[in-house]
mmCIF file of C-alpha atoms in Angstrom:
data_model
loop_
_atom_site.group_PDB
_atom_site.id
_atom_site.type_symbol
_atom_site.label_atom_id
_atom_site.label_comp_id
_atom_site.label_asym_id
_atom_site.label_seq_id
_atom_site.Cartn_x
_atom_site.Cartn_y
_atom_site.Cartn_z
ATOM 1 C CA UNK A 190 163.924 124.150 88.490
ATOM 2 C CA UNK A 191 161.473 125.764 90.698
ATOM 3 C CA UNK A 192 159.728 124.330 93.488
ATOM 4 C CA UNK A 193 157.107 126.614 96.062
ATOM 5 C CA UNK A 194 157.665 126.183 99.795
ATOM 6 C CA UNK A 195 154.941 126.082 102.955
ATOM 7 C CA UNK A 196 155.348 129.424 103.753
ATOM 8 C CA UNK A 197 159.117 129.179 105.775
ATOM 9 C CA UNK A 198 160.457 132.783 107.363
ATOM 10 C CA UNK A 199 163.807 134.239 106.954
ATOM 11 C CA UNK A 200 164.978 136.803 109.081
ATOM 12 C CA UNK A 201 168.634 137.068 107.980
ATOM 13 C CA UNK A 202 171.231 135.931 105.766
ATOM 14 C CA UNK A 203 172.475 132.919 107.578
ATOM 15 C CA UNK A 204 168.881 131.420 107.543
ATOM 16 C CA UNK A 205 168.858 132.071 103.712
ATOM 17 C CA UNK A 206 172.306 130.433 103.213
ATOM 18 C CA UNK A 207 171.078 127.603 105.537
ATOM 19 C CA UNK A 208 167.838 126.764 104.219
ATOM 20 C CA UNK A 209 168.094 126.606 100.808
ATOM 21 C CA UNK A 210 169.693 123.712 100.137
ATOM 22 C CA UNK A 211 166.379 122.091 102.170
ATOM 23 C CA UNK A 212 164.098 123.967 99.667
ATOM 24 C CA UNK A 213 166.012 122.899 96.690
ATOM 25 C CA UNK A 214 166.855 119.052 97.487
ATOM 26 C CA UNK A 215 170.344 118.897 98.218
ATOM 27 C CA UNK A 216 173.676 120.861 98.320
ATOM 28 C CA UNK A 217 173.757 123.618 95.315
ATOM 29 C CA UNK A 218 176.859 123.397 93.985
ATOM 30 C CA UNK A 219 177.652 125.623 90.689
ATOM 31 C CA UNK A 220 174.682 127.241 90.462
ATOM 32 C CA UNK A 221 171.970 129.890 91.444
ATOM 33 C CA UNK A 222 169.253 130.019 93.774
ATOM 34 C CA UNK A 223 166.575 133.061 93.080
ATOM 35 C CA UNK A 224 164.572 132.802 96.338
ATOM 36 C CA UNK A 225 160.949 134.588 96.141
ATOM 37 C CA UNK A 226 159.585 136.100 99.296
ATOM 38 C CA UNK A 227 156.420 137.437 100.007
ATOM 39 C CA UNK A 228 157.017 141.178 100.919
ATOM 40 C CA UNK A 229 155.111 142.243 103.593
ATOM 41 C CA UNK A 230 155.375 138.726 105.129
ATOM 42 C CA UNK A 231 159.256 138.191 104.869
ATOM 43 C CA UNK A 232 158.066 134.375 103.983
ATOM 44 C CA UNK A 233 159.256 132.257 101.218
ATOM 45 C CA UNK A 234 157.266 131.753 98.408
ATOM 46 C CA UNK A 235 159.513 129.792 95.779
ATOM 47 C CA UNK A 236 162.716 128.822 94.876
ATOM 48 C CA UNK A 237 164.417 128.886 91.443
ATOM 49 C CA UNK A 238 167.560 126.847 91.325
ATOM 50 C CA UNK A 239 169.637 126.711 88.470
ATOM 51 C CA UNK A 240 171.622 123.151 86.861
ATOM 52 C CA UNK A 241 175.529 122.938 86.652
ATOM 53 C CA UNK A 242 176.431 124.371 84.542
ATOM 54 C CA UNK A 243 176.017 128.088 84.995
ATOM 55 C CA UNK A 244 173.710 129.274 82.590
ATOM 56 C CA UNK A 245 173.762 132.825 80.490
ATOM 57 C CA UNK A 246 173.020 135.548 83.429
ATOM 58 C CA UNK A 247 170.382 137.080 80.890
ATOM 59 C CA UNK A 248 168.591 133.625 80.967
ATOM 60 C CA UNK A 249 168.573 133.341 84.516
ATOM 61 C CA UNK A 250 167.186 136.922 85.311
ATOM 62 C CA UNK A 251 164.507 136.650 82.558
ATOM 63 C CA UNK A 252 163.297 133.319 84.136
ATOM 64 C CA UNK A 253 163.546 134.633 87.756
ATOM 65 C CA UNK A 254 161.822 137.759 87.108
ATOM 66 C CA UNK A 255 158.761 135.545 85.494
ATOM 67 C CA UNK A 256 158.466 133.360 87.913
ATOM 68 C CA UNK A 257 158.332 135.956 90.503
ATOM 69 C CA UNK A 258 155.443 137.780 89.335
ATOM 70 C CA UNK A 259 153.805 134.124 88.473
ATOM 71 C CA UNK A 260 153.522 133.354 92.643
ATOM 72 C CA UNK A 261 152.998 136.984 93.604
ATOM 73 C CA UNK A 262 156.170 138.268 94.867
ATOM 74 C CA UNK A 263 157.253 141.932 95.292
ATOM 75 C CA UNK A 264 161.009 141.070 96.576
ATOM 76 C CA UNK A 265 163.628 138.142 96.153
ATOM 77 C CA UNK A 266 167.014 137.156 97.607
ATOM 78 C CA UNK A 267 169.711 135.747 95.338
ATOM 79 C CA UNK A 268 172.350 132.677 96.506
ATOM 80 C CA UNK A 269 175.424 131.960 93.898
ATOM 81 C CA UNK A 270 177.395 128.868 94.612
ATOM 82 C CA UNK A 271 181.224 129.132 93.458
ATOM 83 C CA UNK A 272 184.019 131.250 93.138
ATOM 84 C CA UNK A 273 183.527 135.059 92.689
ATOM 85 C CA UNK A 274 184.179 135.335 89.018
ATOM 86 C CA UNK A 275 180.954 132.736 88.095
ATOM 87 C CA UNK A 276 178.692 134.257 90.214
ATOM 88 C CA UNK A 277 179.386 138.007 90.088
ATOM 89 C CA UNK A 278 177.974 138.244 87.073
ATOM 90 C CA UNK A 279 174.860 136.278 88.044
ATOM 91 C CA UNK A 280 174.062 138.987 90.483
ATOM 92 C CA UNK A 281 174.886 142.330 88.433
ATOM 93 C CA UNK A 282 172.458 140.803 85.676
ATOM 94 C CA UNK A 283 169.746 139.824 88.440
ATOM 95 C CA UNK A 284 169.760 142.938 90.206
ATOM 96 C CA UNK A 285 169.519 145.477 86.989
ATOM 97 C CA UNK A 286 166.825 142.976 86.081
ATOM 98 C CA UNK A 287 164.666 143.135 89.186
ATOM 99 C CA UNK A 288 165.529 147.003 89.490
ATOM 100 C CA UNK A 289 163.844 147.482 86.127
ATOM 101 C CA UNK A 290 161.275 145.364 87.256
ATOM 102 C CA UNK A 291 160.714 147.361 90.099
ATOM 103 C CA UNK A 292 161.423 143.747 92.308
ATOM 104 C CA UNK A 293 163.067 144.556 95.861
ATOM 105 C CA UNK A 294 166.062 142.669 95.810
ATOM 106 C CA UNK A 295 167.035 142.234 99.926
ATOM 107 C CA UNK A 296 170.131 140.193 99.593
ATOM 108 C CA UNK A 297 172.422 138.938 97.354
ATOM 109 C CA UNK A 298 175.019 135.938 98.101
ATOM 110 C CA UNK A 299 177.721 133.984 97.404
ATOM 111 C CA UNK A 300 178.556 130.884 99.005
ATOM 112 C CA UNK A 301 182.358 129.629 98.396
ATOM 113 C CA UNK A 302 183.903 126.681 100.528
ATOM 114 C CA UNK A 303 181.909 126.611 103.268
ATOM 115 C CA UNK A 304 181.938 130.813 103.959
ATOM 116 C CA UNK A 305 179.480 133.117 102.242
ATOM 117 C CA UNK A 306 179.449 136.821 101.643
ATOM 118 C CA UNK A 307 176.933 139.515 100.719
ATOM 119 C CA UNK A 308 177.202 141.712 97.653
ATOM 120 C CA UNK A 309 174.557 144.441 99.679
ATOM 121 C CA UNK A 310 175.884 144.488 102.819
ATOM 122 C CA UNK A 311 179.104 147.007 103.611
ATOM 123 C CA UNK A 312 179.228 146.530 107.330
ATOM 124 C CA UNK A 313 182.201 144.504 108.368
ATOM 125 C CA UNK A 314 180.145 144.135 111.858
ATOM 126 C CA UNK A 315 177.716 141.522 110.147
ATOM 127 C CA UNK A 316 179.469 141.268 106.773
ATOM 128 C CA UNK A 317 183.305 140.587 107.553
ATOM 129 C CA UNK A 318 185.600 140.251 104.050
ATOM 130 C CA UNK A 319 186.669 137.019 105.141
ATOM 131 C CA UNK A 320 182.661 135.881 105.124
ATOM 132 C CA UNK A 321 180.583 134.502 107.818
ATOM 133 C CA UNK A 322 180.301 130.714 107.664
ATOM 134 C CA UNK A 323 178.028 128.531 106.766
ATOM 135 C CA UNK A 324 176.278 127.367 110.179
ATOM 136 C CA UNK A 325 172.419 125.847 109.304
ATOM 137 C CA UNK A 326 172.272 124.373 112.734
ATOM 138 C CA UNK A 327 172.098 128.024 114.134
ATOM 139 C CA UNK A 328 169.286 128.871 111.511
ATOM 140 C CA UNK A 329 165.418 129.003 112.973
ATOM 141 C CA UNK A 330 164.696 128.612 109.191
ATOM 142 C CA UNK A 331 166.390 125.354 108.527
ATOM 143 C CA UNK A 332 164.673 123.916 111.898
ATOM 144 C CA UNK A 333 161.195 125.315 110.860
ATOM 145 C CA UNK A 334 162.231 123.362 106.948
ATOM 146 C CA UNK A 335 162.968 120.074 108.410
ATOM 147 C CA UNK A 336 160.460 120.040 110.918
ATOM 148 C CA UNK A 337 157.648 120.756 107.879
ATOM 149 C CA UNK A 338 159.426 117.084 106.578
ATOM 150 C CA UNK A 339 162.299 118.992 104.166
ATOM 151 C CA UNK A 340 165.922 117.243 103.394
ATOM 152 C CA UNK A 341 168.581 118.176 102.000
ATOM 153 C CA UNK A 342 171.160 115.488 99.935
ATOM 154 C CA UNK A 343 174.785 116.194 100.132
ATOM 155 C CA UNK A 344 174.729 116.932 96.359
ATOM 156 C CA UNK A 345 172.824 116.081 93.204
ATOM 157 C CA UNK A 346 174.800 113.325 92.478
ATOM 158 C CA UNK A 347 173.658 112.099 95.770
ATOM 159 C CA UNK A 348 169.878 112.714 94.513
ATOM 160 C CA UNK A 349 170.441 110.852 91.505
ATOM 161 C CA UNK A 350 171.618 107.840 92.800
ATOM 162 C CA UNK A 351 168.586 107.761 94.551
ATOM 163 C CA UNK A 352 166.456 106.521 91.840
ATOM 164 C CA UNK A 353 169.246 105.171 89.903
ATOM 165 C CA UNK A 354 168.335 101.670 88.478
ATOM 166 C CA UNK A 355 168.560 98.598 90.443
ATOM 167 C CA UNK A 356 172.020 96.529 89.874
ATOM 168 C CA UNK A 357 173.611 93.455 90.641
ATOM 169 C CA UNK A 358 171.859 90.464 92.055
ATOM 170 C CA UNK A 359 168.335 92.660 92.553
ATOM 171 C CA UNK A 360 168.804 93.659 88.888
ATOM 172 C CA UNK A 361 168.987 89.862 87.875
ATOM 173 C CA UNK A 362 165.836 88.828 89.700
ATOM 174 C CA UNK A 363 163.888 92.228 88.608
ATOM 175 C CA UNK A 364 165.132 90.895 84.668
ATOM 176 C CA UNK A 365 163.565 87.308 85.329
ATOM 177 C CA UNK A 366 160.511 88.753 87.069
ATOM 178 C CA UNK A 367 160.224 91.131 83.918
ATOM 179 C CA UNK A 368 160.395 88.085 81.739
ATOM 180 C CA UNK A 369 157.795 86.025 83.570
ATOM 181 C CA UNK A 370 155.594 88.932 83.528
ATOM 182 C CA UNK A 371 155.712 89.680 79.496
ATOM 183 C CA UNK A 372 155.200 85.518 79.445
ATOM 184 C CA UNK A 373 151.902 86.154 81.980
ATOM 185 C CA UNK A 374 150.752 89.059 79.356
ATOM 186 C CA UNK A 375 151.482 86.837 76.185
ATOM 187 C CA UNK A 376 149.103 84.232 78.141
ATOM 188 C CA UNK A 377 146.676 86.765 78.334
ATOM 189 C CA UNK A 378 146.902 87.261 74.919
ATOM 190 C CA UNK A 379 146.134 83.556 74.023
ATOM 191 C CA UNK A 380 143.322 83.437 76.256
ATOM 192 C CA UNK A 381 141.154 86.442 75.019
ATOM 193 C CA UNK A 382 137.789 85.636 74.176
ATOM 194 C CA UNK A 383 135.729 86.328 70.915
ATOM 195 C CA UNK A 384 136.543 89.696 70.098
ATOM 196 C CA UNK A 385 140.214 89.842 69.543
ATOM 197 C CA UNK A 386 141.742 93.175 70.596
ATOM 198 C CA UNK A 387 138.780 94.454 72.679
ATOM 199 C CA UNK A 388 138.345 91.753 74.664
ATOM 200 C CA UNK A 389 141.911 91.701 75.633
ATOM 201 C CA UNK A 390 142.352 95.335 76.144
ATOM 202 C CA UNK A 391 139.001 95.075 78.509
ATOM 203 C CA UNK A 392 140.702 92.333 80.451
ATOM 204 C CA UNK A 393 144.061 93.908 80.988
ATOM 205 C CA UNK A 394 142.865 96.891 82.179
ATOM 206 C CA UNK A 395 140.878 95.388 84.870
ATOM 207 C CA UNK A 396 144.060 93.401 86.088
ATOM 208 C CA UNK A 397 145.842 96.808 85.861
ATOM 209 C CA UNK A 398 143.069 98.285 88.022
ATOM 210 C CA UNK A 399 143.152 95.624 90.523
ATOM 211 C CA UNK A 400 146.966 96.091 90.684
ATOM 212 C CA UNK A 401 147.478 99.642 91.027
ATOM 213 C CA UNK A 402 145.074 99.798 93.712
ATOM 214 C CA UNK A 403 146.591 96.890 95.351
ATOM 215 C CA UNK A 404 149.856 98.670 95.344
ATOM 216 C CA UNK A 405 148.501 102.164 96.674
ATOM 217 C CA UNK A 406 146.479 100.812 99.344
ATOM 218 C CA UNK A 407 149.426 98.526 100.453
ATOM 219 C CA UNK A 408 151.688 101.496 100.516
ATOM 220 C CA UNK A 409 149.098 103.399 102.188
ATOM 221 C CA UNK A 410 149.355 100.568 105.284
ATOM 222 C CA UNK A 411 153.503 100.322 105.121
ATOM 223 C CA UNK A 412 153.094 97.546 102.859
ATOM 224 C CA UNK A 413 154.638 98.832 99.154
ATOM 225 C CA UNK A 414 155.253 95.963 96.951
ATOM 226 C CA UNK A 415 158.352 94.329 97.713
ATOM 227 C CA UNK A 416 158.334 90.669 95.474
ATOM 228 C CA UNK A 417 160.503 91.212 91.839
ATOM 229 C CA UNK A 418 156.886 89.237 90.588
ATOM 230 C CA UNK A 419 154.470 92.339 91.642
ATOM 231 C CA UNK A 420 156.745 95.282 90.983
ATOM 232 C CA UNK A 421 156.988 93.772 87.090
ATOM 233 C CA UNK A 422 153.614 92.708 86.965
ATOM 234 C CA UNK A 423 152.627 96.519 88.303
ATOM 235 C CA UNK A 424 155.721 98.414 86.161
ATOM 236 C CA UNK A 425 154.090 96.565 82.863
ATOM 237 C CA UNK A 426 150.305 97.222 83.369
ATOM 238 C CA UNK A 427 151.352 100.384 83.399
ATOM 239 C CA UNK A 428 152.208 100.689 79.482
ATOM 240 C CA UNK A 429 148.117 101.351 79.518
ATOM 241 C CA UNK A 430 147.391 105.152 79.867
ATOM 242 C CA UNK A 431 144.094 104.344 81.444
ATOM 243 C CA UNK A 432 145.981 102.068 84.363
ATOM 244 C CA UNK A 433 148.421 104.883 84.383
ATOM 245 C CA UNK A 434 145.632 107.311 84.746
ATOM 246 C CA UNK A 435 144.101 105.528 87.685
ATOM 247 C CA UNK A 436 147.360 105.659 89.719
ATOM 248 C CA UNK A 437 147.405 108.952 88.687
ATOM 249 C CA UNK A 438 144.548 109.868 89.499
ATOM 250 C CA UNK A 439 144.944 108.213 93.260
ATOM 251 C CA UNK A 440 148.158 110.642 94.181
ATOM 252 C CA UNK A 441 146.173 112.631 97.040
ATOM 253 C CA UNK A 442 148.629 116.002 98.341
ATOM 254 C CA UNK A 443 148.163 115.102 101.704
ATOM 255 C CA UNK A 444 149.382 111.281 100.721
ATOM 256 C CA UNK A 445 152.518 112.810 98.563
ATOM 257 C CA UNK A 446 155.371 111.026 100.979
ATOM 258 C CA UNK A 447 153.431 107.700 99.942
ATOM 259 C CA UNK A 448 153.491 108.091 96.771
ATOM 260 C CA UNK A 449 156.989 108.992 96.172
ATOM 261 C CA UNK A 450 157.975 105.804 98.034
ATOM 262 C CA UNK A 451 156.088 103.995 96.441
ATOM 263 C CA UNK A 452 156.851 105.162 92.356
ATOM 264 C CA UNK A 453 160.617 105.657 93.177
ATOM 265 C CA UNK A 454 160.924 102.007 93.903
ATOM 266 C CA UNK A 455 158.896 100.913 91.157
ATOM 267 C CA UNK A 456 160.882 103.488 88.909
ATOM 268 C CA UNK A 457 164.180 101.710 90.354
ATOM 269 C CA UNK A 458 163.556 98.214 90.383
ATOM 270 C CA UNK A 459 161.597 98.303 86.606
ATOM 271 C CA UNK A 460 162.577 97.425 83.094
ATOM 272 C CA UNK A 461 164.136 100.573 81.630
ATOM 273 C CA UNK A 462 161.088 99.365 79.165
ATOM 274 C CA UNK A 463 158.705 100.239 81.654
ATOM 275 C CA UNK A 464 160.427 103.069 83.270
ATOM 276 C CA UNK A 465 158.426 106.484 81.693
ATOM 277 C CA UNK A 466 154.840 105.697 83.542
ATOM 278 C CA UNK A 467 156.495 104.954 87.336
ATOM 279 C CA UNK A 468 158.792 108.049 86.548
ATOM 280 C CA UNK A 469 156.178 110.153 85.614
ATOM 281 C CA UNK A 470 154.280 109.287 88.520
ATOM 282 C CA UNK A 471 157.285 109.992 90.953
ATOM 283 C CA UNK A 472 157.504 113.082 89.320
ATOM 284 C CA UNK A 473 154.188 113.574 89.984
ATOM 285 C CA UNK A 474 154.133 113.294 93.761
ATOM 286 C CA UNK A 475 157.417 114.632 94.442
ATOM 287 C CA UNK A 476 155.684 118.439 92.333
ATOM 288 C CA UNK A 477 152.790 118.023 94.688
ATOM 289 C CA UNK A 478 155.124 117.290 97.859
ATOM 290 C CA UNK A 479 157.318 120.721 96.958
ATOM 291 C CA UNK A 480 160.498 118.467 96.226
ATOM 292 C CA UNK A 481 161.240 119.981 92.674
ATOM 293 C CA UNK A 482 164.621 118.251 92.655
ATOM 294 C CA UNK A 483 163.487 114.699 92.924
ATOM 295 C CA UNK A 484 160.877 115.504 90.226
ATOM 296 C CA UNK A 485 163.311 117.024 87.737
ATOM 297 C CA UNK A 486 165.346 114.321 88.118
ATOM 298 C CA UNK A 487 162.417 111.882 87.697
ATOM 299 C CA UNK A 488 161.165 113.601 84.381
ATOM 300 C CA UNK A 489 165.120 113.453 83.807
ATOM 301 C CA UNK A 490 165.012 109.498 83.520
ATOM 302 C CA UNK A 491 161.594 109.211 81.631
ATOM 303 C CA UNK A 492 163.346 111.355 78.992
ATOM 304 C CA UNK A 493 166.202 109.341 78.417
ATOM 305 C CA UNK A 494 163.670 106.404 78.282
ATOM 306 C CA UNK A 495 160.467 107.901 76.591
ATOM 307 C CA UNK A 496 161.384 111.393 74.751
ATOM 308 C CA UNK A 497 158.003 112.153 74.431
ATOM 309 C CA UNK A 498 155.694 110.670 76.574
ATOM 310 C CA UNK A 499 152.859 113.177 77.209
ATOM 311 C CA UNK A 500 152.366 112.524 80.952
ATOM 312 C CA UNK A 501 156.198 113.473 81.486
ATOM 313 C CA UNK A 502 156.363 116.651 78.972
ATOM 314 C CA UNK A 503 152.957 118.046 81.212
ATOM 315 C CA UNK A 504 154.681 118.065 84.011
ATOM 316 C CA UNK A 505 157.780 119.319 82.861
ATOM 317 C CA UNK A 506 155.793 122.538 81.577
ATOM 318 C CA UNK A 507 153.988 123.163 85.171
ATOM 319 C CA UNK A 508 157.883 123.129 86.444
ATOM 320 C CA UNK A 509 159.258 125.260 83.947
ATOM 321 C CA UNK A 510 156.761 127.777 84.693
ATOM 322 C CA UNK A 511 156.491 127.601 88.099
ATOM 323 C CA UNK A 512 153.286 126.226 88.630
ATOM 324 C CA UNK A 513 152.525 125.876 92.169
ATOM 325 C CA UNK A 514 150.994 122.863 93.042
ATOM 326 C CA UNK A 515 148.426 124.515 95.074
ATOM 327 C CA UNK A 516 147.527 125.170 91.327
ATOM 328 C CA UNK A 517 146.550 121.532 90.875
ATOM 329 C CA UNK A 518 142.868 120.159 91.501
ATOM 330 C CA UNK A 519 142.057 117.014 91.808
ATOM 331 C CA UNK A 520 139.322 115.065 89.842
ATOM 332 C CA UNK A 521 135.627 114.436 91.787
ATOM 333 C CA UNK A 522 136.071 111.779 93.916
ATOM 334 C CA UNK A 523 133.377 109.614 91.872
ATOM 335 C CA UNK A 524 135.594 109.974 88.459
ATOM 336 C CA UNK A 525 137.704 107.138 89.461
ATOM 337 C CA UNK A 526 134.951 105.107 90.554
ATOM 338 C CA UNK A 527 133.593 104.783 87.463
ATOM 339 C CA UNK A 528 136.418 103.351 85.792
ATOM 340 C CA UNK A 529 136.640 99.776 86.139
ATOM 341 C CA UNK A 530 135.949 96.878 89.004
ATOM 342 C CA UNK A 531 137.913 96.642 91.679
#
């Protein structure tokens, strides 16, 4: 998973310990952060994070080394989460990597129970061999990271359960709503005028229109759709690429934090039917926000739902290879205009 960042500085190794886990999402645990910096700036650039488990050390430095010359960066810092015998090979593999490479590699860490230690650093002044702990409320970077809107969850799990699907008594009432709406759409269906097909795909379309803007604008204002009746009306509309297009089409960067909102309850609340178009549309936002953990985990659930739906596997290529999106241009503002009544 990588993810770019706004630019945040790092002067030291506590900021890099502390930060991280508000550039990746939540609480690495098991894993291995390649951090990208800009070299003459000291900035962040990106951040690679590895899944649990640990995968081959050869994999990891191939992939790092990539996506390091993809956004532009002439030095990196490396952070291993877990016990010295997981990540010590991480690092030896990373740094003959980026030596060959001719990549400056500042700092490499470990991070074990709460302490961490440096693998470049022999001074026992800054570098003790008990390890310096883990202290983000002293870091300048973390306070920079969360005042630019960055969180950080206590773990994936954590993450996950975040858009995990609605249960209980909310489940029950999203399932009737869900019926009611597939009963509205068979109605539909009945109704069409001379034509057949046409007529009806002409006619849902529109309604799709007229609902996904209803739901973006009341997001916009604070007002996402709360009723079980408009989230299942909205989550099956959605089954039409061009409806899906238009909400797609309406994710503006500088309106990311809306959007996210607004697809990760839809994504929660809707039939695991109609999951892959709200989950692709999370993902979506959450690329164009910089939070590349809630988007993997977003393209996560559309694959378990939809293995191949297109919108999901495009995305999942610009994260895999660490497209920034800064790389990402919207359509002209007429384009969605044109595209059906409001």
């Amino acid at each position: 998973m990588e993810t770019a960042t706004p630019w945040i500085s790092v002067r030291r190794s506590g900021d890099v310990v502390g930060v991280v886990p508000y550039l990746v999402g939540y609480h690495p645990n098991d894993a291995v952060v390649v951090v990208g910096v800009h070299g003459a700036t000291g900035r962040i650039r990106f951040v690679m994070c590895s899944r649990p488990p640990l995968p081959d050390p050869a994999d990891v430095a191939r992939r790092s080394l990539r996506a390091l010359r993809e956004h532009g960066c002439t030095a990196a810092l490396l952070v291993g989460y877990g016990p010295a015998e997981r990540i010590t090979p991480q690092v030896d593999a990373f740094a003959a990597a980026a030596r060959a490479h001719g990549v400056e590699l500042r700092d490499a860490l470990r991070v074990t129970d709460g302490r961490y230690w440096s693998y470049l650093c022999a001074s026992t002044s800054c570098c003790p061999p008990e390890g310096n702990p883990v202290d983000p409320a002293g870091s300048a970077a973390v306070a920079e990271a969360v005042a630019r809107g960055f969180s950080a969850w206590p773990d994936r799990a954590a993450l996950l359960d975040s858009i995990a699907p609605a249960a209980g008594e909310q489940r029950a009432r999203m399932d009737r709503a869900t019926v009611a709406a597939e009963a509205r759409c068979a109605r539909m269906w009945s109704r069409r005028e001379p034509g057949g097909h046409a007529s009806f795909s002409t006619a849902f379309r529109a309604e799709g229109l007229r609902a996904v803007r209803a739901a973006v604008d009341g997001a916009r204002a604070g007002r996402p759709p709360e009723a079980p009746a408009a989230v299942a009306w909205l989550a099956l509309l959605l089954v039409s690429v061009e409806v899906r297009d238009e909400a797609w089409l309406r994710i503006d960067p500088a309106e990311a934090g809306v959007h996210v909102d607004l697809w990760r309850r839809v994504l929660r609340l809707a039939d695991p039917c109609y999951t892959a178009a709200p989950g692709s549309l999370l993902a979506f936002a959450a690329w164009l926000r910089g939070d590349l953990a809630l988007a993997d985990a977003a393209l996560d659930r559309v694959a378990r739902a939809v293995p191949d739906y297109s919108m999901a596997a495009l995305i999942r290529r610009a994260l895999d290879a660490g497209m920034p999106p800064g790389g990402w241009r919207p359509p002209a503002a007429e384009w969605p205009a044109r595209r059906g009544p409001d």
